[in-house]
Short mmCIF file of C-alpha atoms in Angstrom, two decimals:
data_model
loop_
_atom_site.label_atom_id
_atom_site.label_comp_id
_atom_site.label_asym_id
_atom_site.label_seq_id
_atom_site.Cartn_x
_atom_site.Cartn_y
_atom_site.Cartn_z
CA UNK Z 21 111.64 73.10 142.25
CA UNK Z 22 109.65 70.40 144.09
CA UNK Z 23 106.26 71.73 145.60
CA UNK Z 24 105.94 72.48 149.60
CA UNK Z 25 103.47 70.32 150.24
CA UNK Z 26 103.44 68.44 153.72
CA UNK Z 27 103.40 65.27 152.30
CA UNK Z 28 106.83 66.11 150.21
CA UNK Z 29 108.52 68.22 153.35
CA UNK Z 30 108.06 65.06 155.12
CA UNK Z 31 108.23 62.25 153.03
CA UNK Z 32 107.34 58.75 153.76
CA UNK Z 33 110.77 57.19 153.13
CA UNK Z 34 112.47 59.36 155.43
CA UNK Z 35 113.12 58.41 158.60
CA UNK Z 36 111.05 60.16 161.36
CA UNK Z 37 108.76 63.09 161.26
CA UNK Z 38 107.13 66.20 161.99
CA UNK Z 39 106.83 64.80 165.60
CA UNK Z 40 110.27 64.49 165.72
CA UNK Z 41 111.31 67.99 165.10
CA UNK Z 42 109.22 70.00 167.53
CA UNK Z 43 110.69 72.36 170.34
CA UNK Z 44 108.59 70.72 172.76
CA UNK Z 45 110.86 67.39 172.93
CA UNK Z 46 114.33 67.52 173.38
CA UNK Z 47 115.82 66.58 170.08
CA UNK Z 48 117.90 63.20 169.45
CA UNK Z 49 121.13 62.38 170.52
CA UNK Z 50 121.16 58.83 168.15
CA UNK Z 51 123.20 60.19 165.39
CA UNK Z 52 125.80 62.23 167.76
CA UNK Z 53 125.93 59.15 169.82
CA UNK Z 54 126.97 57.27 166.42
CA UNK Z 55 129.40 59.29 165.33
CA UNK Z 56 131.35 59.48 168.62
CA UNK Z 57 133.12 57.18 170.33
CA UNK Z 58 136.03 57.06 172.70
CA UNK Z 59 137.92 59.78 171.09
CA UNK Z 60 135.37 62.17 170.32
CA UNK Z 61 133.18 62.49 167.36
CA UNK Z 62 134.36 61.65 163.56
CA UNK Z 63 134.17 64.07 160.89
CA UNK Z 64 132.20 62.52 157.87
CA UNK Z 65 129.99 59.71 157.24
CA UNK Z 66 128.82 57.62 154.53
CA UNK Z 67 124.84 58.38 154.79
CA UNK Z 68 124.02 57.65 158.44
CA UNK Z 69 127.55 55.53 158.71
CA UNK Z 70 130.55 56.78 160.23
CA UNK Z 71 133.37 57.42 157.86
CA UNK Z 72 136.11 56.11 160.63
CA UNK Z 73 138.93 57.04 158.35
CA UNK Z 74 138.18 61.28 158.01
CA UNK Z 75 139.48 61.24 161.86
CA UNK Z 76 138.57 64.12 164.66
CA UNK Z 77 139.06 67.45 164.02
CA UNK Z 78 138.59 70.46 167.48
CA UNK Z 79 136.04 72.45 164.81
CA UNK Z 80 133.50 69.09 165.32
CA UNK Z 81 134.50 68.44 169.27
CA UNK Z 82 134.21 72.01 170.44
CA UNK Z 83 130.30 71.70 168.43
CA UNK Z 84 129.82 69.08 170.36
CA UNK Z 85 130.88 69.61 173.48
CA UNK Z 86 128.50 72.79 173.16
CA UNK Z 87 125.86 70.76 172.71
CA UNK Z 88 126.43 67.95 175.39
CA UNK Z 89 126.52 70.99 177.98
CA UNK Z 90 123.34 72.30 176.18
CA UNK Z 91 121.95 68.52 176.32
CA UNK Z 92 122.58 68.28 179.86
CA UNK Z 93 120.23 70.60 180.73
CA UNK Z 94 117.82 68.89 179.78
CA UNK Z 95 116.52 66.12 182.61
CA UNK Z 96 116.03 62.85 180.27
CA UNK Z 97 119.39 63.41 178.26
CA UNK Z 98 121.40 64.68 181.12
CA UNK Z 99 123.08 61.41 181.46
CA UNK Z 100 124.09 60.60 178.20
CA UNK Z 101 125.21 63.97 177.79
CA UNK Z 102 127.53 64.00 180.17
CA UNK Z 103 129.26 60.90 178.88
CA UNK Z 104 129.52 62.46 175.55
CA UNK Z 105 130.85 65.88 176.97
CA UNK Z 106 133.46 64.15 179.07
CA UNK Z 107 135.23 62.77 176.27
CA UNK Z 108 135.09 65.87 173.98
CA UNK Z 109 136.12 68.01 177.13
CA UNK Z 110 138.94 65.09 177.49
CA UNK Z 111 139.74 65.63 173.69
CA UNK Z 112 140.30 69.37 173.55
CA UNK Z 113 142.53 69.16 176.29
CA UNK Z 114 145.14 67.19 174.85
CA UNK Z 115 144.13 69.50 171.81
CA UNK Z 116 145.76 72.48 173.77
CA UNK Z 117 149.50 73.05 173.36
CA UNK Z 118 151.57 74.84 176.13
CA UNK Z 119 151.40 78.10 174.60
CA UNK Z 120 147.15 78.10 174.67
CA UNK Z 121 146.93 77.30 171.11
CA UNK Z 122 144.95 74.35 169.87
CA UNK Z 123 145.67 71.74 167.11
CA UNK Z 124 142.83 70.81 164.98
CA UNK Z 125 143.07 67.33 163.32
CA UNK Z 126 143.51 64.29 164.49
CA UNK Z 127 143.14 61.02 162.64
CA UNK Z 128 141.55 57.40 163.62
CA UNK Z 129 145.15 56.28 165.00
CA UNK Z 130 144.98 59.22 167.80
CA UNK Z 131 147.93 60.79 166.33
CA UNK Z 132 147.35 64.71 165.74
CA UNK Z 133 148.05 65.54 162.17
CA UNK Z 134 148.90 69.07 162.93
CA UNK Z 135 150.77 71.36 164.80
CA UNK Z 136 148.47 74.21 164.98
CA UNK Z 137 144.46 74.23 163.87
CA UNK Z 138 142.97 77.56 161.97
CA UNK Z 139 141.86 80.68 163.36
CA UNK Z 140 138.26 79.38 162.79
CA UNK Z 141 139.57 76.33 165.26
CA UNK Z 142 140.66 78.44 167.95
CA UNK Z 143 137.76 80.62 167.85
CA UNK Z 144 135.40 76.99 168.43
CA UNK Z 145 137.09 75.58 171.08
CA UNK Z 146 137.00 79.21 173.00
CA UNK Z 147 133.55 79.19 172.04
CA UNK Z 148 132.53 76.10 173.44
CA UNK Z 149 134.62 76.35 176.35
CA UNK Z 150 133.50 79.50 177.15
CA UNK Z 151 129.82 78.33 177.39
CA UNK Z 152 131.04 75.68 179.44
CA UNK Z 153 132.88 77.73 181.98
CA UNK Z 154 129.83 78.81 182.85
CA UNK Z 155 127.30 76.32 182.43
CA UNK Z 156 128.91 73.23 182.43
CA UNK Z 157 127.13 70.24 184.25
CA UNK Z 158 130.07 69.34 186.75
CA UNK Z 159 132.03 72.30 188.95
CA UNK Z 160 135.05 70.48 187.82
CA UNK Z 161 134.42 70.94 184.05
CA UNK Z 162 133.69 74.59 184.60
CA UNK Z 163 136.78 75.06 186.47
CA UNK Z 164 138.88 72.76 183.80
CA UNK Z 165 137.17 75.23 181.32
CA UNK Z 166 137.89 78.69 182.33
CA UNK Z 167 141.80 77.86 182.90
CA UNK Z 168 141.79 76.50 178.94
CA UNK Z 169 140.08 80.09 177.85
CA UNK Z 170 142.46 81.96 179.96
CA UNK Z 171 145.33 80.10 178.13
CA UNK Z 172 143.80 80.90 174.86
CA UNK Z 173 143.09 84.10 175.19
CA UNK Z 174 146.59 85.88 174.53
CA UNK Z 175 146.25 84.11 171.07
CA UNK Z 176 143.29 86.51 170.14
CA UNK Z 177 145.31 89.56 169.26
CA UNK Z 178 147.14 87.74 166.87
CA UNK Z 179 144.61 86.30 164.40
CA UNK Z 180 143.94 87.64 160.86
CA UNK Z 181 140.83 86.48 160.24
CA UNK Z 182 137.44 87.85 161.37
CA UNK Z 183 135.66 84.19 161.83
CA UNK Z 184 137.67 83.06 164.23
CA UNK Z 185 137.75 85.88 166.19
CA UNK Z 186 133.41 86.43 166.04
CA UNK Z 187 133.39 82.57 167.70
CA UNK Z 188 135.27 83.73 170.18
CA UNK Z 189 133.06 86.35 171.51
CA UNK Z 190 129.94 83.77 171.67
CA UNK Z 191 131.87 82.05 174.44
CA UNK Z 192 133.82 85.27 176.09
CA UNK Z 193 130.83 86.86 176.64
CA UNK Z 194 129.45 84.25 179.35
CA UNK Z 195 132.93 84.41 181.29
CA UNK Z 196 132.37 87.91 182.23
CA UNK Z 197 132.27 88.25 185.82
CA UNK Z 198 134.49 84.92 185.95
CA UNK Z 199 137.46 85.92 184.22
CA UNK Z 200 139.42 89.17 184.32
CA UNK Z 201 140.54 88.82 181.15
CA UNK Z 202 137.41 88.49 178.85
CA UNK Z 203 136.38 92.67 178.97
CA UNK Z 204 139.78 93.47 177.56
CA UNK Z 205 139.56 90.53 174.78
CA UNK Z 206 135.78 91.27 173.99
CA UNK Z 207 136.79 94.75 173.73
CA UNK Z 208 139.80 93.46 171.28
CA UNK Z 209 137.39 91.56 169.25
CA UNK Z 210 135.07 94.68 169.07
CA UNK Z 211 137.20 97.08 167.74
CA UNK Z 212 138.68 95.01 165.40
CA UNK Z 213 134.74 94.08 164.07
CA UNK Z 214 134.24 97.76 163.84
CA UNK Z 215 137.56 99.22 161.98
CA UNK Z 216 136.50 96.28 159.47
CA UNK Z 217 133.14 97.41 159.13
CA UNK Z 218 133.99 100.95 159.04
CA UNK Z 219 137.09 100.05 156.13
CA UNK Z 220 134.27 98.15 153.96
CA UNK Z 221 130.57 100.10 154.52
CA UNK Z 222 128.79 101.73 151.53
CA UNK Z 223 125.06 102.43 151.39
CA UNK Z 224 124.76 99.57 149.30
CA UNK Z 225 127.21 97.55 151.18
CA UNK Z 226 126.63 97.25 154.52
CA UNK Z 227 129.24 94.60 155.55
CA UNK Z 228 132.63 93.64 157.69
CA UNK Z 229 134.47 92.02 154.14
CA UNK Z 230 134.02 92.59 150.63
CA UNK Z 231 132.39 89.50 150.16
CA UNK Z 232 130.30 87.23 152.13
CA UNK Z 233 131.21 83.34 152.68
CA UNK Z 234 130.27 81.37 155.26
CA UNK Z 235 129.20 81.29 159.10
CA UNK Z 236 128.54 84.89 157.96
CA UNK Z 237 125.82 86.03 160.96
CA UNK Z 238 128.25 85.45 163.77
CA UNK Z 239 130.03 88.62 162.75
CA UNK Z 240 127.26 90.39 163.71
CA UNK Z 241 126.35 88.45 166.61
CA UNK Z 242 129.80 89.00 167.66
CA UNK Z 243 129.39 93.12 167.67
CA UNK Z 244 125.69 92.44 169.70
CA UNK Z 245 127.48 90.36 172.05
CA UNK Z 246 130.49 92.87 172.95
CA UNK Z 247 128.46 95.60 172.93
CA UNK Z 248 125.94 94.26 175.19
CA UNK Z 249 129.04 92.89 177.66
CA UNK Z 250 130.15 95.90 177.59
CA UNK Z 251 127.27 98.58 177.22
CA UNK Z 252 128.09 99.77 174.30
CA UNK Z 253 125.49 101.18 172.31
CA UNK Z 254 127.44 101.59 168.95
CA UNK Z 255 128.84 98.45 169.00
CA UNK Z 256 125.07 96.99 169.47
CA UNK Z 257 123.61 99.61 166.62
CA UNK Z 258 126.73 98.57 164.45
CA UNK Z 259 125.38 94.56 164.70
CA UNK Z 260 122.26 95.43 164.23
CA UNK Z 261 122.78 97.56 161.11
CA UNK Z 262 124.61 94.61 159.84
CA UNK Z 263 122.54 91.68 160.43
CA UNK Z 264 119.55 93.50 158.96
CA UNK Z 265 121.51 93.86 155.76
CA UNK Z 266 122.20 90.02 155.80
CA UNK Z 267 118.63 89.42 156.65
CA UNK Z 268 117.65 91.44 153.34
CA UNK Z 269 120.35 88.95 151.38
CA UNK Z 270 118.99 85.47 152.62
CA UNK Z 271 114.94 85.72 153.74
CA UNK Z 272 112.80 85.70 150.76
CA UNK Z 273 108.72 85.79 151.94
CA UNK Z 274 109.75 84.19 155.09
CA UNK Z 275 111.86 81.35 154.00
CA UNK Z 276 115.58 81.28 154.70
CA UNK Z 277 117.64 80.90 152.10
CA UNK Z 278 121.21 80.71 153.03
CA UNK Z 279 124.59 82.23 150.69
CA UNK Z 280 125.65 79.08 148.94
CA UNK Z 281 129.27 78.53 148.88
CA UNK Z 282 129.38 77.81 145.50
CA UNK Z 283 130.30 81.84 145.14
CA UNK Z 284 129.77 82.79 147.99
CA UNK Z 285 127.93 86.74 147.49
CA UNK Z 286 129.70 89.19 146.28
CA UNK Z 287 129.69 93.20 146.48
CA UNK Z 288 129.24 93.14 142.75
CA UNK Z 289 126.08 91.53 142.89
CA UNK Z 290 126.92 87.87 142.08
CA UNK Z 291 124.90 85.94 144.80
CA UNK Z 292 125.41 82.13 144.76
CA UNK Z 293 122.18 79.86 146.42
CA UNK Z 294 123.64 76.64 145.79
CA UNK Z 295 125.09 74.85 147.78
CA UNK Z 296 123.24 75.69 151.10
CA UNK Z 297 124.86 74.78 153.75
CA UNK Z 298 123.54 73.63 157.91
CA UNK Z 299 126.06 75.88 160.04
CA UNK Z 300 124.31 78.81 158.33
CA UNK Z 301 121.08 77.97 159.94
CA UNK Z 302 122.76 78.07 163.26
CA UNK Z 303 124.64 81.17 163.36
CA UNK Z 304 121.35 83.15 161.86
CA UNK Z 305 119.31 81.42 164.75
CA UNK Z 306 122.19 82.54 167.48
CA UNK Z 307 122.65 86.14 165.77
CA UNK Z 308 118.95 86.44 165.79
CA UNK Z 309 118.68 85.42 169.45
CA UNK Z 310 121.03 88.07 171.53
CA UNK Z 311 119.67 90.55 168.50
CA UNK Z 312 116.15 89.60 170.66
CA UNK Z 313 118.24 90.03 173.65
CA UNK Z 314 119.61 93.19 172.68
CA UNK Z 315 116.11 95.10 171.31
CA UNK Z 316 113.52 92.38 173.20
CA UNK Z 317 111.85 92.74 168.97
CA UNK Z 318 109.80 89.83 168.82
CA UNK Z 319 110.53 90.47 165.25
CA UNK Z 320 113.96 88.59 165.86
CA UNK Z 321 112.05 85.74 167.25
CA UNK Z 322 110.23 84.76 164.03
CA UNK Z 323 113.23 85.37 161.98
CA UNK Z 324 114.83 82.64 164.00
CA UNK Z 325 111.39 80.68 163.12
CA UNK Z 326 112.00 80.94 159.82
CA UNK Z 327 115.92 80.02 159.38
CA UNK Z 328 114.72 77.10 161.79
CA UNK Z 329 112.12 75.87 159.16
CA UNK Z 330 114.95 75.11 156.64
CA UNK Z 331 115.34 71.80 158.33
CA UNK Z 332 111.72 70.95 158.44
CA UNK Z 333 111.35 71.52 154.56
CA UNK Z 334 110.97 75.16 154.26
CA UNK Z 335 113.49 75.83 151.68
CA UNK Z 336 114.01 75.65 148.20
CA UNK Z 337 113.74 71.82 147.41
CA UNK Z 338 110.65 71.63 149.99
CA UNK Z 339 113.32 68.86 151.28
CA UNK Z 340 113.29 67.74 155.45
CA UNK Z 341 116.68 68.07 155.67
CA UNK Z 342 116.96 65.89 159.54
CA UNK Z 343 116.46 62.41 160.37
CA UNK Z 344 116.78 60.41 163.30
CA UNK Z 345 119.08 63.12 165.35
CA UNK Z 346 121.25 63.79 162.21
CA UNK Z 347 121.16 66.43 159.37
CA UNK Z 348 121.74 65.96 155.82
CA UNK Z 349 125.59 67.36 154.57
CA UNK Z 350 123.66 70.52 152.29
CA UNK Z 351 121.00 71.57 149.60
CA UNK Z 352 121.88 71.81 145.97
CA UNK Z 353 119.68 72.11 143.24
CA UNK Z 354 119.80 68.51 142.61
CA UNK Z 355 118.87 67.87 145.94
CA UNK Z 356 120.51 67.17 149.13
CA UNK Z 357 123.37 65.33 150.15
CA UNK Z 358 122.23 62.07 151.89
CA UNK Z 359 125.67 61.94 154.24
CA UNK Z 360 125.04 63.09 157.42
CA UNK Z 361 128.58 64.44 158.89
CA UNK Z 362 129.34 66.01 162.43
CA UNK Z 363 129.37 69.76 161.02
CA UNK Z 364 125.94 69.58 159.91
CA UNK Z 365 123.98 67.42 162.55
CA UNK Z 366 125.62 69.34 165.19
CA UNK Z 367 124.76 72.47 163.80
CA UNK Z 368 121.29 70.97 163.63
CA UNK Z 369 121.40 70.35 167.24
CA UNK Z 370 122.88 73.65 167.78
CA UNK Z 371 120.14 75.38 166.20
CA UNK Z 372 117.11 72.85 168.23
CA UNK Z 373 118.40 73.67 171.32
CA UNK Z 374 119.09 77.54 170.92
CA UNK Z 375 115.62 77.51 169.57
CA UNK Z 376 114.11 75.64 172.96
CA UNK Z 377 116.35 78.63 175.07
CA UNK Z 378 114.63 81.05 172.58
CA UNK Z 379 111.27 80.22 173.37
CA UNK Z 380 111.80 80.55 176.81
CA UNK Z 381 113.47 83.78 176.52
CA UNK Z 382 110.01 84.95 174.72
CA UNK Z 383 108.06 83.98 177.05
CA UNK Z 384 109.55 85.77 180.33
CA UNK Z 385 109.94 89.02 178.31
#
């Protein structure tokens, strides 16, 4: 392991700096700008470079349409950011079948290469639209936005999976009050989060599944988010039980160190570190935020803090994982990946600007 020192967290052959990557300047758009284009944003890139042929997929666009609505809040990127946002808005409409459903990928030649995207998918682009039904920067998105949730909303009751269904709820929860329909499908989501937490919970064990894998915090988020919609106080306990056990799996003396998915962690014991990957970063920094909402513990704050401080070298290869508005692809013990693709730097982007809302939150409680 490399030592933490500020000169190696922030090395000189990286581009950028510590100046960079504060929460009192709005963070870059450059790389998002370079991966999108007409379409919307492509998937992978070689290093800072594009990779033209991995296509568009709805999991990317929905990220980034989030964060062009989050962007355009912000005076000196409002501009830009609504450029950006039109075309991913533009993109997960023609994503949207009849029937509410979205497809997912797409490739270069604008011809969709499937009929129907995951769960995980589905649960993005409500997520993001959701969001943007209420805080989009034009009445007409807003409007545009709510009708596409309402269409995807039957779709909830059939999903399998718990992921898709725990994005969801991150964007249903700021449509109550605008749509009839998101009490009844937050409530959905809720029970289902609880009968699966109830089917797997041991003392030891205090989880939704039998193991944990990825995006793994918004299943708790999910629970603090119903149950504050809906003013349920078991539902909130529930997501707070379970985001404290997850917080006793990844924080070790105040870094963040996320479940690697190569294994993934395990009931059994078998806990895999390597390879770390960005979207983990962002849902701990959004559970950790309505957790703050829900209890107003400034203890939730700093945990944020410290999943934050993974990009800016606190982790286990002392290794700034940003540069230039883009985030590196993950952490393995041989270092990090140098490609900078849309899932990470968005979640990057996700997590800076969640973090700015965060510190405002703090400071009006």
């Amino acid at each position: 392991m490399r030592n933490n020192s500020s000169s190696h967290i922030f090395p000189r052959d990286e581009p950028g700096g510590m100046e960079d990557y504060t929460l009192h300047t709005p963070p870059s758009l450059a790389h998002l700008i370079a991966l999108s284009d007409d379409v919307g944003v492509i998937q992978h890139a070689f290093s800072d470079v594009p990779n033209r042929s991995t296509g568009y997929c709805v999991d990317d666009v929905a990220r980034a349409f989030l964060v062009s609505c989050k962007a355009s809040e912000v005076p000196e990127l409002r501009e830009t950011a609504i450029s950006l946002g039109r075309r991913y808005l533009a993109f997960l409409l023609d994503a949207q079948r009849p029937d509410g459903c979205f497809r997912n990928f797409m490739g270069y030649d604008r011809r969709w290469q499937d009929d129907l995207g995951s769960e995980d998918a589905q649960g993005r682009a409500i997520s993001a639209l959701g969001y943007a039904a209420r805080f989009a920067p034009l009445p007409s998105w807003r409007d545009l936005a709510a009708s596409m949730v309402v269409r995807a909303i039957p779709q909830l009751e059939g999903f399998h999976y718990l992921r898709g269904i725990a994005l969801a709820a991150a964007g249903l929860v700021h449509t109550i009050g605008i749509l009839s329909e998101a009490p009844i499908a937050l409530r959905l989501i809720e029970e289902r989060l609880l009968r699966a937490l109830e089917r797997t919970e041991t003392p030891n064990w205090v989880w939704f599944e039998e193991k944990m894998t990825y995006d793994n915090a918004r299943l708790s988020a999910a629970l603090l988010h119903a149950g504050i919609a809906l003013e349920n106080e078991a539902a909130c306990v529930a997501g707070l039980r379970t985001l404290d056990f997850y917080e006793n799996l990844v924080f070790r003396d105040g870094m963040f160190v996320p479940i690697g998915n190569r294994g993934w962690s395990e009931r059994n014991g078998n806990h895999a570190i390597y390879a770390q990957q960005p979207l983990e970063v962002a849902a701990t920094i959004d559970a950790e935020r309505v957790a703050f909402t829900a209890t107003g513990d400034a203890g939730r704050v700093e945990r944020a803090r410290e999943a934050w401080q993974w990009f800016l070298g606190r982790n286990l290869d002392g290794r700034l994982m940003i540069a230039a508005g883009g985030c590196y692809d993950g952490l393995d013990e041989n270092g990090h990946n140098r490609n900078m693709g849309a899932e990470s730097s968005l979640a990057y982007l996700q997590s800076a600007f969640a973090m700015r809302e965060l510190d405002r939150e703090q400071s009006f409680s």
